Coordinates of C-alpha atoms in Angstrom, one line a residue:
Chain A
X1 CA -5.0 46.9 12.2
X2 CA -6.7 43.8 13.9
X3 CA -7.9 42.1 11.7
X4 CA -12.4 41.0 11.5
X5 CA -13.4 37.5 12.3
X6 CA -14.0 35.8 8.8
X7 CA -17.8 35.2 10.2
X8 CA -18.7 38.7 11.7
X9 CA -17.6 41.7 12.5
X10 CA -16.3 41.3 15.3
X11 CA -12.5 41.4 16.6
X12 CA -10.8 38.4 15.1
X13 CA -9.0 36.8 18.7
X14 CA -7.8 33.7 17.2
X15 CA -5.4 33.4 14.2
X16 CA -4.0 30.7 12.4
X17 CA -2.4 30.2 9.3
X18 CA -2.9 26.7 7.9
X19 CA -0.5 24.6 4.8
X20 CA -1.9 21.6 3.3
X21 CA -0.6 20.4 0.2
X22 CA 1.8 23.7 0.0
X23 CA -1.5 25.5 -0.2
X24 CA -1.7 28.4 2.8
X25 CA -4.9 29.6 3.9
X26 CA -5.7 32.2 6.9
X27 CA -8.4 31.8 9.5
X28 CA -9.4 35.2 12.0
X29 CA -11.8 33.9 14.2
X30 CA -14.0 35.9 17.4
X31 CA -14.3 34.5 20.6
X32 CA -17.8 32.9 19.7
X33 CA -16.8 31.5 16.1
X34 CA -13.8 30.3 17.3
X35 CA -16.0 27.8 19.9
X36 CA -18.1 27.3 17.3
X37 CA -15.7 25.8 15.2
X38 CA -14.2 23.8 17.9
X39 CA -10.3 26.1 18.3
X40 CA -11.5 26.8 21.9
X41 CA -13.4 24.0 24.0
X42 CA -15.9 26.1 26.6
X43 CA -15.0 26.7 29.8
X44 CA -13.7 23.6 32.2
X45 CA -13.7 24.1 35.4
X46 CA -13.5 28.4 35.1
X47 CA -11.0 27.9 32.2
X48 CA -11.2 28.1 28.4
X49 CA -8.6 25.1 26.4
X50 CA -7.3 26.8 23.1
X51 CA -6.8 24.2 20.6
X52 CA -5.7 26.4 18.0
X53 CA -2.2 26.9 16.8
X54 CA -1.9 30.5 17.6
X55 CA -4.0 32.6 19.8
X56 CA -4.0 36.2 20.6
X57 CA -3.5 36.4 24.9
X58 CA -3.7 40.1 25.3
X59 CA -7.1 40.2 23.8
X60 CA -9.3 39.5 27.1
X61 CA -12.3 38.8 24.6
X62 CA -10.6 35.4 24.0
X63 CA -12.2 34.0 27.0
X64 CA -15.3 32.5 26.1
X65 CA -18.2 33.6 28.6
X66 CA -20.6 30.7 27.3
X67 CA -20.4 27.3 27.9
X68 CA -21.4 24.9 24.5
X69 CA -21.1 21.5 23.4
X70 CA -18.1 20.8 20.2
X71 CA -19.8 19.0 17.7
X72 CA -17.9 16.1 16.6
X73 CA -19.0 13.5 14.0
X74 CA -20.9 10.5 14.5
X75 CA -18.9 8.1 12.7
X76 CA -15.4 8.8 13.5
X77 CA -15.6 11.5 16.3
X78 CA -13.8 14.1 14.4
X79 CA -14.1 17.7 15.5
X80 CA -13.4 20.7 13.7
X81 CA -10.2 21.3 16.4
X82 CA -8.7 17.7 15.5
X83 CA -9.3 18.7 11.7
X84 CA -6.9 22.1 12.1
X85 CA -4.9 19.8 14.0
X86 CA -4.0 17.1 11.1
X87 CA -5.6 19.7 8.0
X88 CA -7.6 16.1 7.2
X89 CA -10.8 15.3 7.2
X90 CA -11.8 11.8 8.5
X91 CA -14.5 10.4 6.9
X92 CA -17.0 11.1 4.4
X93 CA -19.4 11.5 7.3
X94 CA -17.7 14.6 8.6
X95 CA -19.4 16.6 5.7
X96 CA -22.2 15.8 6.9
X97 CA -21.8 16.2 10.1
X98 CA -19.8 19.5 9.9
X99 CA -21.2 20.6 6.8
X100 CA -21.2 24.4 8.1
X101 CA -17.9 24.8 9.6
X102 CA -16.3 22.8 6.3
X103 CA -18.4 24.6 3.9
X104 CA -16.2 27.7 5.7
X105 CA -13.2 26.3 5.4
X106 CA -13.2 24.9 2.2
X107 CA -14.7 28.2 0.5
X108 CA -11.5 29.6 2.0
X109 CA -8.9 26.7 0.5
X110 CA -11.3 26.8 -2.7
X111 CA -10.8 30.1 -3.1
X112 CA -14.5 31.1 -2.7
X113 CA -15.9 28.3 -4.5
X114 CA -18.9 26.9 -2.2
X115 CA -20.3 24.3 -4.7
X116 CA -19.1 21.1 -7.1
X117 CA -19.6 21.6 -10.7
X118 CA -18.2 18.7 -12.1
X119 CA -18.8 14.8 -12.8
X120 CA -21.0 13.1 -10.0
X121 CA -21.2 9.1 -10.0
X122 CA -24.0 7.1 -11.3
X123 CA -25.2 6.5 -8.1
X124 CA -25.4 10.0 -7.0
X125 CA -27.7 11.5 -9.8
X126 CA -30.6 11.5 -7.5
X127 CA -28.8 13.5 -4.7
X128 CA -27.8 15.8 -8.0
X129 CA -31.3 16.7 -8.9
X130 CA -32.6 16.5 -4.8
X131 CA -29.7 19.2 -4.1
X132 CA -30.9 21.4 -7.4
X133 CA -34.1 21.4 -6.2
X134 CA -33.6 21.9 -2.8
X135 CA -31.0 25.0 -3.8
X136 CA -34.1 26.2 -5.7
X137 CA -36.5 25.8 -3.5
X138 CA -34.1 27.5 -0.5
X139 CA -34.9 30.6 -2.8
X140 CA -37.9 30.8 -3.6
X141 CA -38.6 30.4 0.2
X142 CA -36.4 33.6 0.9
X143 CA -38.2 35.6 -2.1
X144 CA -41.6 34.7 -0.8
X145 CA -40.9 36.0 2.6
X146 CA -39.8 39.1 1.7
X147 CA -42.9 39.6 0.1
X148 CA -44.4 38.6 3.1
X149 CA -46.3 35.9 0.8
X150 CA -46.3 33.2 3.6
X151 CA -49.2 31.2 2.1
X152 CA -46.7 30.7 -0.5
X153 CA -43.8 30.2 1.6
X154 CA -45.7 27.6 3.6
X155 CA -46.4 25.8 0.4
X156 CA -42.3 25.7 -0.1
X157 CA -41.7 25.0 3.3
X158 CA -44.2 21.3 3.0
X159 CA -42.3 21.0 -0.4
X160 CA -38.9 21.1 1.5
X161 CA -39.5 18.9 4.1
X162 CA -40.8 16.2 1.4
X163 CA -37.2 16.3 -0.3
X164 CA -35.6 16.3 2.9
X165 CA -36.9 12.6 3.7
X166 CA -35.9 11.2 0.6
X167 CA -32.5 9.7 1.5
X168 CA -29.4 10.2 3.0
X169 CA -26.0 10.9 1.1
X170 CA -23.1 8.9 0.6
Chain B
X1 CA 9.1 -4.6 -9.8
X2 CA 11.3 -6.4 -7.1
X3 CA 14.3 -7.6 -9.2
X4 CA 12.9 -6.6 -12.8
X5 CA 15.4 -4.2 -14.6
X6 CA 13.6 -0.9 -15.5
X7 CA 10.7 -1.1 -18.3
X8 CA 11.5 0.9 -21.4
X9 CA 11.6 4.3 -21.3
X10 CA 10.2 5.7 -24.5
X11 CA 6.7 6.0 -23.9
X12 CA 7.7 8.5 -20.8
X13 CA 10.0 10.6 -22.5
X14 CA 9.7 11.1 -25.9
X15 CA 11.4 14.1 -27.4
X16 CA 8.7 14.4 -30.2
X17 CA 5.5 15.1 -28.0
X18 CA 3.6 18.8 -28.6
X19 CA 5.7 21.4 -27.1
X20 CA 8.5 19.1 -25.8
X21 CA 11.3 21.7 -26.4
X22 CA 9.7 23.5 -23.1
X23 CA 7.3 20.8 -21.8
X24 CA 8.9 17.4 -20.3
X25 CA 5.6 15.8 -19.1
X26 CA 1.9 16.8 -18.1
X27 CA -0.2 14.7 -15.5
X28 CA -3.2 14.3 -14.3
X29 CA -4.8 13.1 -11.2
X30 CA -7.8 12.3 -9.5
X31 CA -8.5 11.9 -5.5
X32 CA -11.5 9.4 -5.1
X33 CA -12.5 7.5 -1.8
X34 CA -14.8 4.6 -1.2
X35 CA -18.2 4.6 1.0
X36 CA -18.2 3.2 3.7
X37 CA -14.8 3.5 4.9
X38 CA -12.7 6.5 7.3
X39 CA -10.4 8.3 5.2
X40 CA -6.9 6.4 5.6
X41 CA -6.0 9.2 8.3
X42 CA -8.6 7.6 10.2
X43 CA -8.6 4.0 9.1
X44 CA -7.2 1.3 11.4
X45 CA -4.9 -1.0 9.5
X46 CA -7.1 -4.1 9.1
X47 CA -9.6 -1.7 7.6
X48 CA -6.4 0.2 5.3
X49 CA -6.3 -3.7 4.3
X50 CA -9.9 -4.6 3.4
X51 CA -9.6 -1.3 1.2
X52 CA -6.5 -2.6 -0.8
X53 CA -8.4 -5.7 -1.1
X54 CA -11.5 -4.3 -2.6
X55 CA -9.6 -2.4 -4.8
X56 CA -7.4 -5.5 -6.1
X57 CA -10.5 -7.6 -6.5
X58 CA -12.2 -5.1 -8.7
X59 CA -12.0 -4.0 -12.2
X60 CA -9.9 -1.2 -13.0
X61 CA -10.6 -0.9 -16.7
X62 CA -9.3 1.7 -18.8
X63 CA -5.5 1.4 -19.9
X64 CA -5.5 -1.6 -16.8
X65 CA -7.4 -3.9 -19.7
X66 CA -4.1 -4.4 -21.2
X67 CA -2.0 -5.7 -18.5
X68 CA -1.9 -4.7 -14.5
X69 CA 1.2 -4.7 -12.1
X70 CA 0.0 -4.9 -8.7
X71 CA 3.6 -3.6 -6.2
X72 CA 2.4 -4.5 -2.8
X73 CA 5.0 -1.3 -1.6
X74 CA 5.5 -2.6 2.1
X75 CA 6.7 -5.7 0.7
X76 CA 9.8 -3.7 -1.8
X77 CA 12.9 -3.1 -1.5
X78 CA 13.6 0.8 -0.8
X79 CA 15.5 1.0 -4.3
X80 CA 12.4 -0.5 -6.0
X81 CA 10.2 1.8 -4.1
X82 CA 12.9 5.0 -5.1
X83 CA 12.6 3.5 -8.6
X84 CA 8.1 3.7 -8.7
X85 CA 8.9 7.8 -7.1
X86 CA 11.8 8.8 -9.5
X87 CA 9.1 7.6 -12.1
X88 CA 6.3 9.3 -10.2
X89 CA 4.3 6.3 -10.2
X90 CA 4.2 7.4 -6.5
X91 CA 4.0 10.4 -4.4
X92 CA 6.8 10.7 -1.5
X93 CA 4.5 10.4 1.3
X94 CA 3.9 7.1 -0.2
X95 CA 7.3 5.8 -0.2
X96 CA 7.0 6.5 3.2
X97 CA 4.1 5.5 4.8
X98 CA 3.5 3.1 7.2
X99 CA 0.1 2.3 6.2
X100 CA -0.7 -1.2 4.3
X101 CA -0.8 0.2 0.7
X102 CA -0.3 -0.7 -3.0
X103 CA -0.1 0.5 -6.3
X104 CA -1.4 -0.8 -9.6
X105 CA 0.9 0.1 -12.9
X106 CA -0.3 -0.4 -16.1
X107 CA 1.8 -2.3 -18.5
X108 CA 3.3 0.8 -20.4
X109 CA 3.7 2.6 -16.9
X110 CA 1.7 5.5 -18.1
X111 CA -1.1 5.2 -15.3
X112 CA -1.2 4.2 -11.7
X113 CA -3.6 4.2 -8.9
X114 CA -2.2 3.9 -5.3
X115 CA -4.4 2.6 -2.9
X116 CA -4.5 3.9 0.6
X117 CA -2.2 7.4 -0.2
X118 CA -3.8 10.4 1.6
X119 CA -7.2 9.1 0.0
X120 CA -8.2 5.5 -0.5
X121 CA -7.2 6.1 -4.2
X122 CA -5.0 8.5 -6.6
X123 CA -5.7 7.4 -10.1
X124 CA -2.9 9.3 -11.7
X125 CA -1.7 9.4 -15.6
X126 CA 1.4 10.5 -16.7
X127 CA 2.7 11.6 -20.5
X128 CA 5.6 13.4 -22.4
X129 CA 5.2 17.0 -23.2
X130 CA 2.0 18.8 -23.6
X131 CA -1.1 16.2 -23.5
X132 CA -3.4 17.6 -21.1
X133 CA -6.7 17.1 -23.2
X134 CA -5.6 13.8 -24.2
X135 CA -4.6 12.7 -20.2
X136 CA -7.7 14.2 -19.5
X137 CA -10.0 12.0 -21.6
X138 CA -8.4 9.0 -20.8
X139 CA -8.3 9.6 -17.3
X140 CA -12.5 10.0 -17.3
X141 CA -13.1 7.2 -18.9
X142 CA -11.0 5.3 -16.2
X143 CA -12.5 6.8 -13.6
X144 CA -15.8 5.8 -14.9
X145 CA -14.9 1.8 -15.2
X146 CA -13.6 2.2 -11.5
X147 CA -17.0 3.6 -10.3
X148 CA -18.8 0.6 -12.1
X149 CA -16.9 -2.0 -9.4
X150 CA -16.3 0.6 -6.4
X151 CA -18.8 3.0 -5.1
X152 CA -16.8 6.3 -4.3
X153 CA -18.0 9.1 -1.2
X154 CA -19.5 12.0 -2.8
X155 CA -21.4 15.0 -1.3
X156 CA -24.0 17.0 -4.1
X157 CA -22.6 20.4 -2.4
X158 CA -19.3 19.5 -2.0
X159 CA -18.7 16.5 -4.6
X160 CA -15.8 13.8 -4.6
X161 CA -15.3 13.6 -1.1
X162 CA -11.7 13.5 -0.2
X163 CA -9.3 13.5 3.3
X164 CA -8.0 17.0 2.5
X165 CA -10.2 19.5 1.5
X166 CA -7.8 21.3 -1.2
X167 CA -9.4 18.2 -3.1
X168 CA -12.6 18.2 -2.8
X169 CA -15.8 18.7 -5.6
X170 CA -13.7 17.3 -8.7
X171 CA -10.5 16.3 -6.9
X172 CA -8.5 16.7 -10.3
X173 CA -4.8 18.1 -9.8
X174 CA -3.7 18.8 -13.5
X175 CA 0.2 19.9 -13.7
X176 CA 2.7 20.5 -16.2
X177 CA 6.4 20.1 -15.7
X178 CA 8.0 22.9 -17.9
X179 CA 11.9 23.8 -18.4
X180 CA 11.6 27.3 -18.8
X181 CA 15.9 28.0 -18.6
X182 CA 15.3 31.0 -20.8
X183 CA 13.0 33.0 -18.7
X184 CA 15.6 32.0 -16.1
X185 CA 18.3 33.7 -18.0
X186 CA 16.5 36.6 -19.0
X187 CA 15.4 37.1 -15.5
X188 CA 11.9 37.4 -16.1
X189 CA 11.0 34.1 -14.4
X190 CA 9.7 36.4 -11.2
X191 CA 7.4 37.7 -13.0
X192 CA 5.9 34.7 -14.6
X193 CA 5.6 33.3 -11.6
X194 CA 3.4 36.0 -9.7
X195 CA 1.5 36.2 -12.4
X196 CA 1.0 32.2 -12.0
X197 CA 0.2 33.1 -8.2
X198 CA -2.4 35.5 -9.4
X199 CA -3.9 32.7 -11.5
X200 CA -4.3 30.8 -8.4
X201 CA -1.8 28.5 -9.9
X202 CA 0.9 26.2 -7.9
X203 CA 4.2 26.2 -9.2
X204 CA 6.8 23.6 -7.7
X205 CA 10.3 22.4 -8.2
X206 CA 11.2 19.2 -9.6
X207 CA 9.6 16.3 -7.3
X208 CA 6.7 18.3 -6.8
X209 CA 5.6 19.9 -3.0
X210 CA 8.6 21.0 -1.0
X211 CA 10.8 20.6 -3.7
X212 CA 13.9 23.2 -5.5
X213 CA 13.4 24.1 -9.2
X214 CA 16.7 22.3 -10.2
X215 CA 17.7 22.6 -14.1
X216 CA 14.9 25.2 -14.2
X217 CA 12.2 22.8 -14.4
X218 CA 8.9 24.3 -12.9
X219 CA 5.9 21.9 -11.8
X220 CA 2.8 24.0 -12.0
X221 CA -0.8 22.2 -11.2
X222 CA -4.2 24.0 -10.3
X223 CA -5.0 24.7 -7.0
X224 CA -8.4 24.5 -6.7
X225 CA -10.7 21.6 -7.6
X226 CA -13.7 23.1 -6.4
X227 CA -16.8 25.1 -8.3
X228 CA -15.5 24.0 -11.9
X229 CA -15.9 21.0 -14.0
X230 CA -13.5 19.1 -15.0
X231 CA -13.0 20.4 -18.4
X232 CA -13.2 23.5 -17.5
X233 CA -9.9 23.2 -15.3
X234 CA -8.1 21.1 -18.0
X235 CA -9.0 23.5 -20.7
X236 CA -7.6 26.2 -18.4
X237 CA -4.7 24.5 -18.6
X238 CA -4.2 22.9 -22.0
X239 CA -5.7 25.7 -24.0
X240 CA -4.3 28.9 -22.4
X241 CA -1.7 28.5 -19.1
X242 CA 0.5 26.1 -20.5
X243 CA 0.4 27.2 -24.2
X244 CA 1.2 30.8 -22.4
X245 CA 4.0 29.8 -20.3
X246 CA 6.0 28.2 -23.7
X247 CA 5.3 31.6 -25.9
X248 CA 6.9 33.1 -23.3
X249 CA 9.9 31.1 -22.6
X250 CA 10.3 30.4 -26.6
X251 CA 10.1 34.1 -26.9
X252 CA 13.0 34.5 -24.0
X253 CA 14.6 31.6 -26.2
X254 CA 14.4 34.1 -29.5
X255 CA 15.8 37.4 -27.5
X256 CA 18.7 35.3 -26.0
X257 CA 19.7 34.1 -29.2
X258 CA 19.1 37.9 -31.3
X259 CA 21.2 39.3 -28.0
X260 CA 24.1 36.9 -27.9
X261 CA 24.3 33.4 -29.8
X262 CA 27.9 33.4 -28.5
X263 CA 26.7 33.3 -25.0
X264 CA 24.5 30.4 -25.8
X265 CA 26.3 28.5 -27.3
X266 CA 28.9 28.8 -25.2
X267 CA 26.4 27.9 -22.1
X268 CA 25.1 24.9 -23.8
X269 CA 28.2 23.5 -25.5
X270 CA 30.2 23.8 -22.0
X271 CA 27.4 21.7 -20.2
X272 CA 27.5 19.2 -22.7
X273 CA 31.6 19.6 -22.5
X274 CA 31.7 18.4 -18.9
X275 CA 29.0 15.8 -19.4
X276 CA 31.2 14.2 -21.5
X277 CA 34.7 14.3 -19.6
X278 CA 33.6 14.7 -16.0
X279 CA 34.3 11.7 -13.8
X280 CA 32.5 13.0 -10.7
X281 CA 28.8 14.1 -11.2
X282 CA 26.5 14.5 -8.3
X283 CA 22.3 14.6 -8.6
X284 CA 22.2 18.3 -8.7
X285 CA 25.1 19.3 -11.5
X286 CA 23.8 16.4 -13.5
X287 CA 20.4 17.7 -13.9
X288 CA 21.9 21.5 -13.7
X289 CA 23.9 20.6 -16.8
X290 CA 21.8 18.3 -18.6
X291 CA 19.1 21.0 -18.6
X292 CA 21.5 23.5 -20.1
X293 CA 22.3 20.8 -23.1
X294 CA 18.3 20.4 -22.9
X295 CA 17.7 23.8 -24.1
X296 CA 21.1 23.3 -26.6
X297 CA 19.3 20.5 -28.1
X298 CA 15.7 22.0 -28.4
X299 CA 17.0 24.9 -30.3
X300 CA 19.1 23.3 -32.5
X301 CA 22.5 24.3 -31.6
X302 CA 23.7 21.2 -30.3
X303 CA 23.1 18.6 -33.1
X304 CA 23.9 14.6 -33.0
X305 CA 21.7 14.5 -29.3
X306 CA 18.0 14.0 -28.6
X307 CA 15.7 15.6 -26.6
X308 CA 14.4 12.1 -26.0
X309 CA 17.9 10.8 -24.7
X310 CA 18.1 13.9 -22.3
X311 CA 14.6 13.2 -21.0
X312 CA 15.6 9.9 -20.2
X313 CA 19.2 10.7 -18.9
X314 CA 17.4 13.1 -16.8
X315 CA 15.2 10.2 -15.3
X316 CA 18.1 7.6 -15.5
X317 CA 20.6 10.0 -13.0
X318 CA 18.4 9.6 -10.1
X319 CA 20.2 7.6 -7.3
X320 CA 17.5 4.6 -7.8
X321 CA 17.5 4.3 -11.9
X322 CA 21.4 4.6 -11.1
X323 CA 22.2 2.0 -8.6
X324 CA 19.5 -0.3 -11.4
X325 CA 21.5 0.7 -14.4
X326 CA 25.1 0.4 -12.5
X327 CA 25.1 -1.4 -9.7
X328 CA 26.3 1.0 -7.2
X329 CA 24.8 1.2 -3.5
X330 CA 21.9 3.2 -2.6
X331 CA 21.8 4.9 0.7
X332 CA 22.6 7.9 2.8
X333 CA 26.7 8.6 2.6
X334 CA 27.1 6.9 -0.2
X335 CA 29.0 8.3 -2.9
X336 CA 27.5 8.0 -6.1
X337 CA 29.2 10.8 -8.4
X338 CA 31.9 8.4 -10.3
X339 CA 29.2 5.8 -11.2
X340 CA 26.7 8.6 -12.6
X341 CA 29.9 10.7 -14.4
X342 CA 30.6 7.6 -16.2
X343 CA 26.9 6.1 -17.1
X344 CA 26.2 9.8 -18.4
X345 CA 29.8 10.1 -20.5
X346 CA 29.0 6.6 -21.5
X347 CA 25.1 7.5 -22.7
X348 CA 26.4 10.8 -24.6
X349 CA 29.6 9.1 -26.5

């Protein structure tokens, strides 16, 4: 059976199998999650570029219809392509930067953990109790609109976008 | 090290630490890099340079208080960097990197960091037998004087911020090298190991990734770093994988002697039989047969030997400690059997 791209539903067209540290972890990808996460580059010139290891050919779905931009990151151009292709990260910026398609990933290597637990350094406590708050504040957001309470949400909304300018991390 | 002889042994592989008869050494690591920097993957090597100099000029702290030995590794011979591996002061990919790169030892080799490995540093603490908890404690409190002189990269979702991300959130790697021979012989090794597996548990051979189980000694280490503290993972470790792993092997060791104490001793006795008269002894049947006496020793049927000097023959028969202790040559084709036969008859007289 054909196996369901790790991000939808749909037909998984891209498959690779990735080792790091004698660790192995799977990715099934669709067409569209696959761009997303930078294993095909849009269309050039009427073709599609796989950057992936492996790629299923038969299915026509691999083809990309849509044409979109790979993000890369700011500080040392890494994209999410050049990552599969090394299993390394580049720089502390690239969390940032790719924060979506690594949190993915590294739920997958982490075995489904999304979320540090441990020690933090001194100079990160801040970011600590911004990230709690901002975790908790993601929620109550969600609850309120679902009870169609969007006074309240509003409220959390302001509240968000307050923590949101208060710094940068490492 | 370049032209020291080898620094004693003891405090690596004493026969009397907690557990010893199955554990021979627990370690624990820690993947930090510094802001402001590309990982090393990523770092051009002016900039892999101004890393090992912020390093150097800062203060490590911890177990560094009492004496540092910085080994600038591009500079060392390829025995003495052999030698730093065979002790796992350094990883393999180390040895063997091109990058600029150094590594600090403290003065009773139980901790080193490298500097510029896959991540800008590997603080890394090594001990005999079973002394997770112990590692573990001692290994915080180093990190923590390295953070007061060196910021590190750290994410609040995603934590410690490392080069790979099978490191990242806590970047602690915890491992155990166990000699489970036993479990071996009573062919239920298979089954520890997928249940190891299931534990999300990485078990490895000797020298760690990549590497063959010789002398039935099993590296095992977590695999994940993420979505646990720190003690959690240790007290995984120290309070019910490792202790589990030894009641099982010590109760293989019990059936094998209740089944046939003839077999054993034969086994063991013969091991220690061609140790002692062989005059050709390559890497492989050293450590196939000085595990066998190993597991002699730890039971008690082979009296007037240590576990201590096995741990440390064990260490002493790799080609680097060798060509140090004897003089022979070092390199591919070389034939080193008749140099390690007699430094091995000579150690067990």
């Amino acid at each position: 059976m054909q196996p369901h791209c790790d991000c939808c539903s749909n037909p998984a067209v891209v498959h690779e199998t990735i080792m790091c540290e004698g660790i192995k972890s799977e990715v099934h990808l669709c067409a569209e999650h696959a761009i997303e996460q930078g294993y095909i580059l849009p269309n050039i010139g009427g073709a599609s570029l796989v950057v992936g290891k492996l790629m299923d050919k038969s299915n026509p779905t691999a083809t990309p219809a849509a044409t979109r931009t790979v993000k890369s990151c700011a500080s040392c151009a890494m994209t999410m392509a050049a990552l599969r292709e090394t299993g390394l990260v580049g720089c502390p910026h690239c969390y940032r930067t790719l924060e979506e398609e690594l949190g993915v990933l590294i739920e997958r290597t982490q075995n489904g953990a999304t979320t540090h637990a441990g020690r933090h350094p001194r100079h990160a406590a801040e970011l600590i109790d911004r990230a709690a708050v901002r975790n908790r504040l993601t929620r109550e957001l969600r609850e309120a609109v679902s009870r169609e309470d969007y006074e309240r949400a509003a409220r959390i909304r302001d509240e968000m976008l307050t923590i949101a300018g208060g710094g940068e991390e490492a | 090290m370049s032209g020291d002889n080898p620094s004693p042994l003891d405090g690596l592989v004493g026969g009397d630490a907690p557990m010893a008869d199955c554990v021979l050494s627990s370690r624990v690591r820690l993947a930090r890099n510094l802001v402001g920097f590309h990982f090393v993957n990523r770092c051009s090597p002016d900039q892999l340079s101004d890393v090992v100099h912020r390093v150097q000029s800062a203060r490590l702290g911890g177990p560094f208080e009492s004496g540092v030995r910085w080994v600038n590794v591009q500079g060392t011979t390829p025995v003495d960097r052999l030698l730093l591996f065979e002790r796992n002061l350094i990883s393999r990919p180390f040895v063997e990197s091109p990058h600029p790169r150094c590594v600090a030892i403290s003065a009773d080799e139980s901790t080193s960091v490298m500097v510029n490995e896959e991540d800008h540093l590997r603080l890394q603490m090594l001990a005999p037998g079973m002394q997770l908890r112990e590692l573990s404690n001692r290994m915080l409190v180093l990190d923590s004087s390295v953070e007061r002189s060196l910021e590190y990269a750290f994410h609040p979702r995603f934590g410690y911020l490392t080069a790979c991300t099978t490191n990242v959130g806590t970047g602690i790697r915890v491992s155990a090298m166990l000699h489970l021979p036993a479990l071996a012989l009573v062919q239920e090794l298979e089954k520890v190991q997928r249940a190891a597996r299931e534990l999300q548990l990485a078990i490895r051979g000797f020298h760690g990734e990549g590497t063959e189980a010789l002398g039935d000694f099993y590296q095992v280490s977590n695999q994940t770093t993420l979505g646990r503290s720190e003690q959690d993972i240790v007290e995984q470790f120290a309070g019910s994988i490792v202790p589990q792993f030894v009641e099982y092997e010590r109760a293989a060791r019990r059936a094998l002697i209740e089944r046939d104490p003839t077999a054993l001793d034969d086994r063991v006795h013969r091991a220690l039989g061609v140790l002692r008269a062989c005059r050709q002894l390559s890497l492989e049947e050293s450590i196939k047969f000085l595990a066998r006496v190993r597991l002699g020793v730890a039971l008690g049927r082979i009296e007037g030997v240590s576990l201590g000097l096995i741990n440390q023959l064990l260490l002493q028969v790799q080609p680097a400690h060798l060509s140090r202790a004897t003089g022979c040559a070092l390199g591919n084709g070389r034939d080193d059997r008749g140099p390690r036969a007699d430094f091995v008859r000579s150690s067990l007289r």
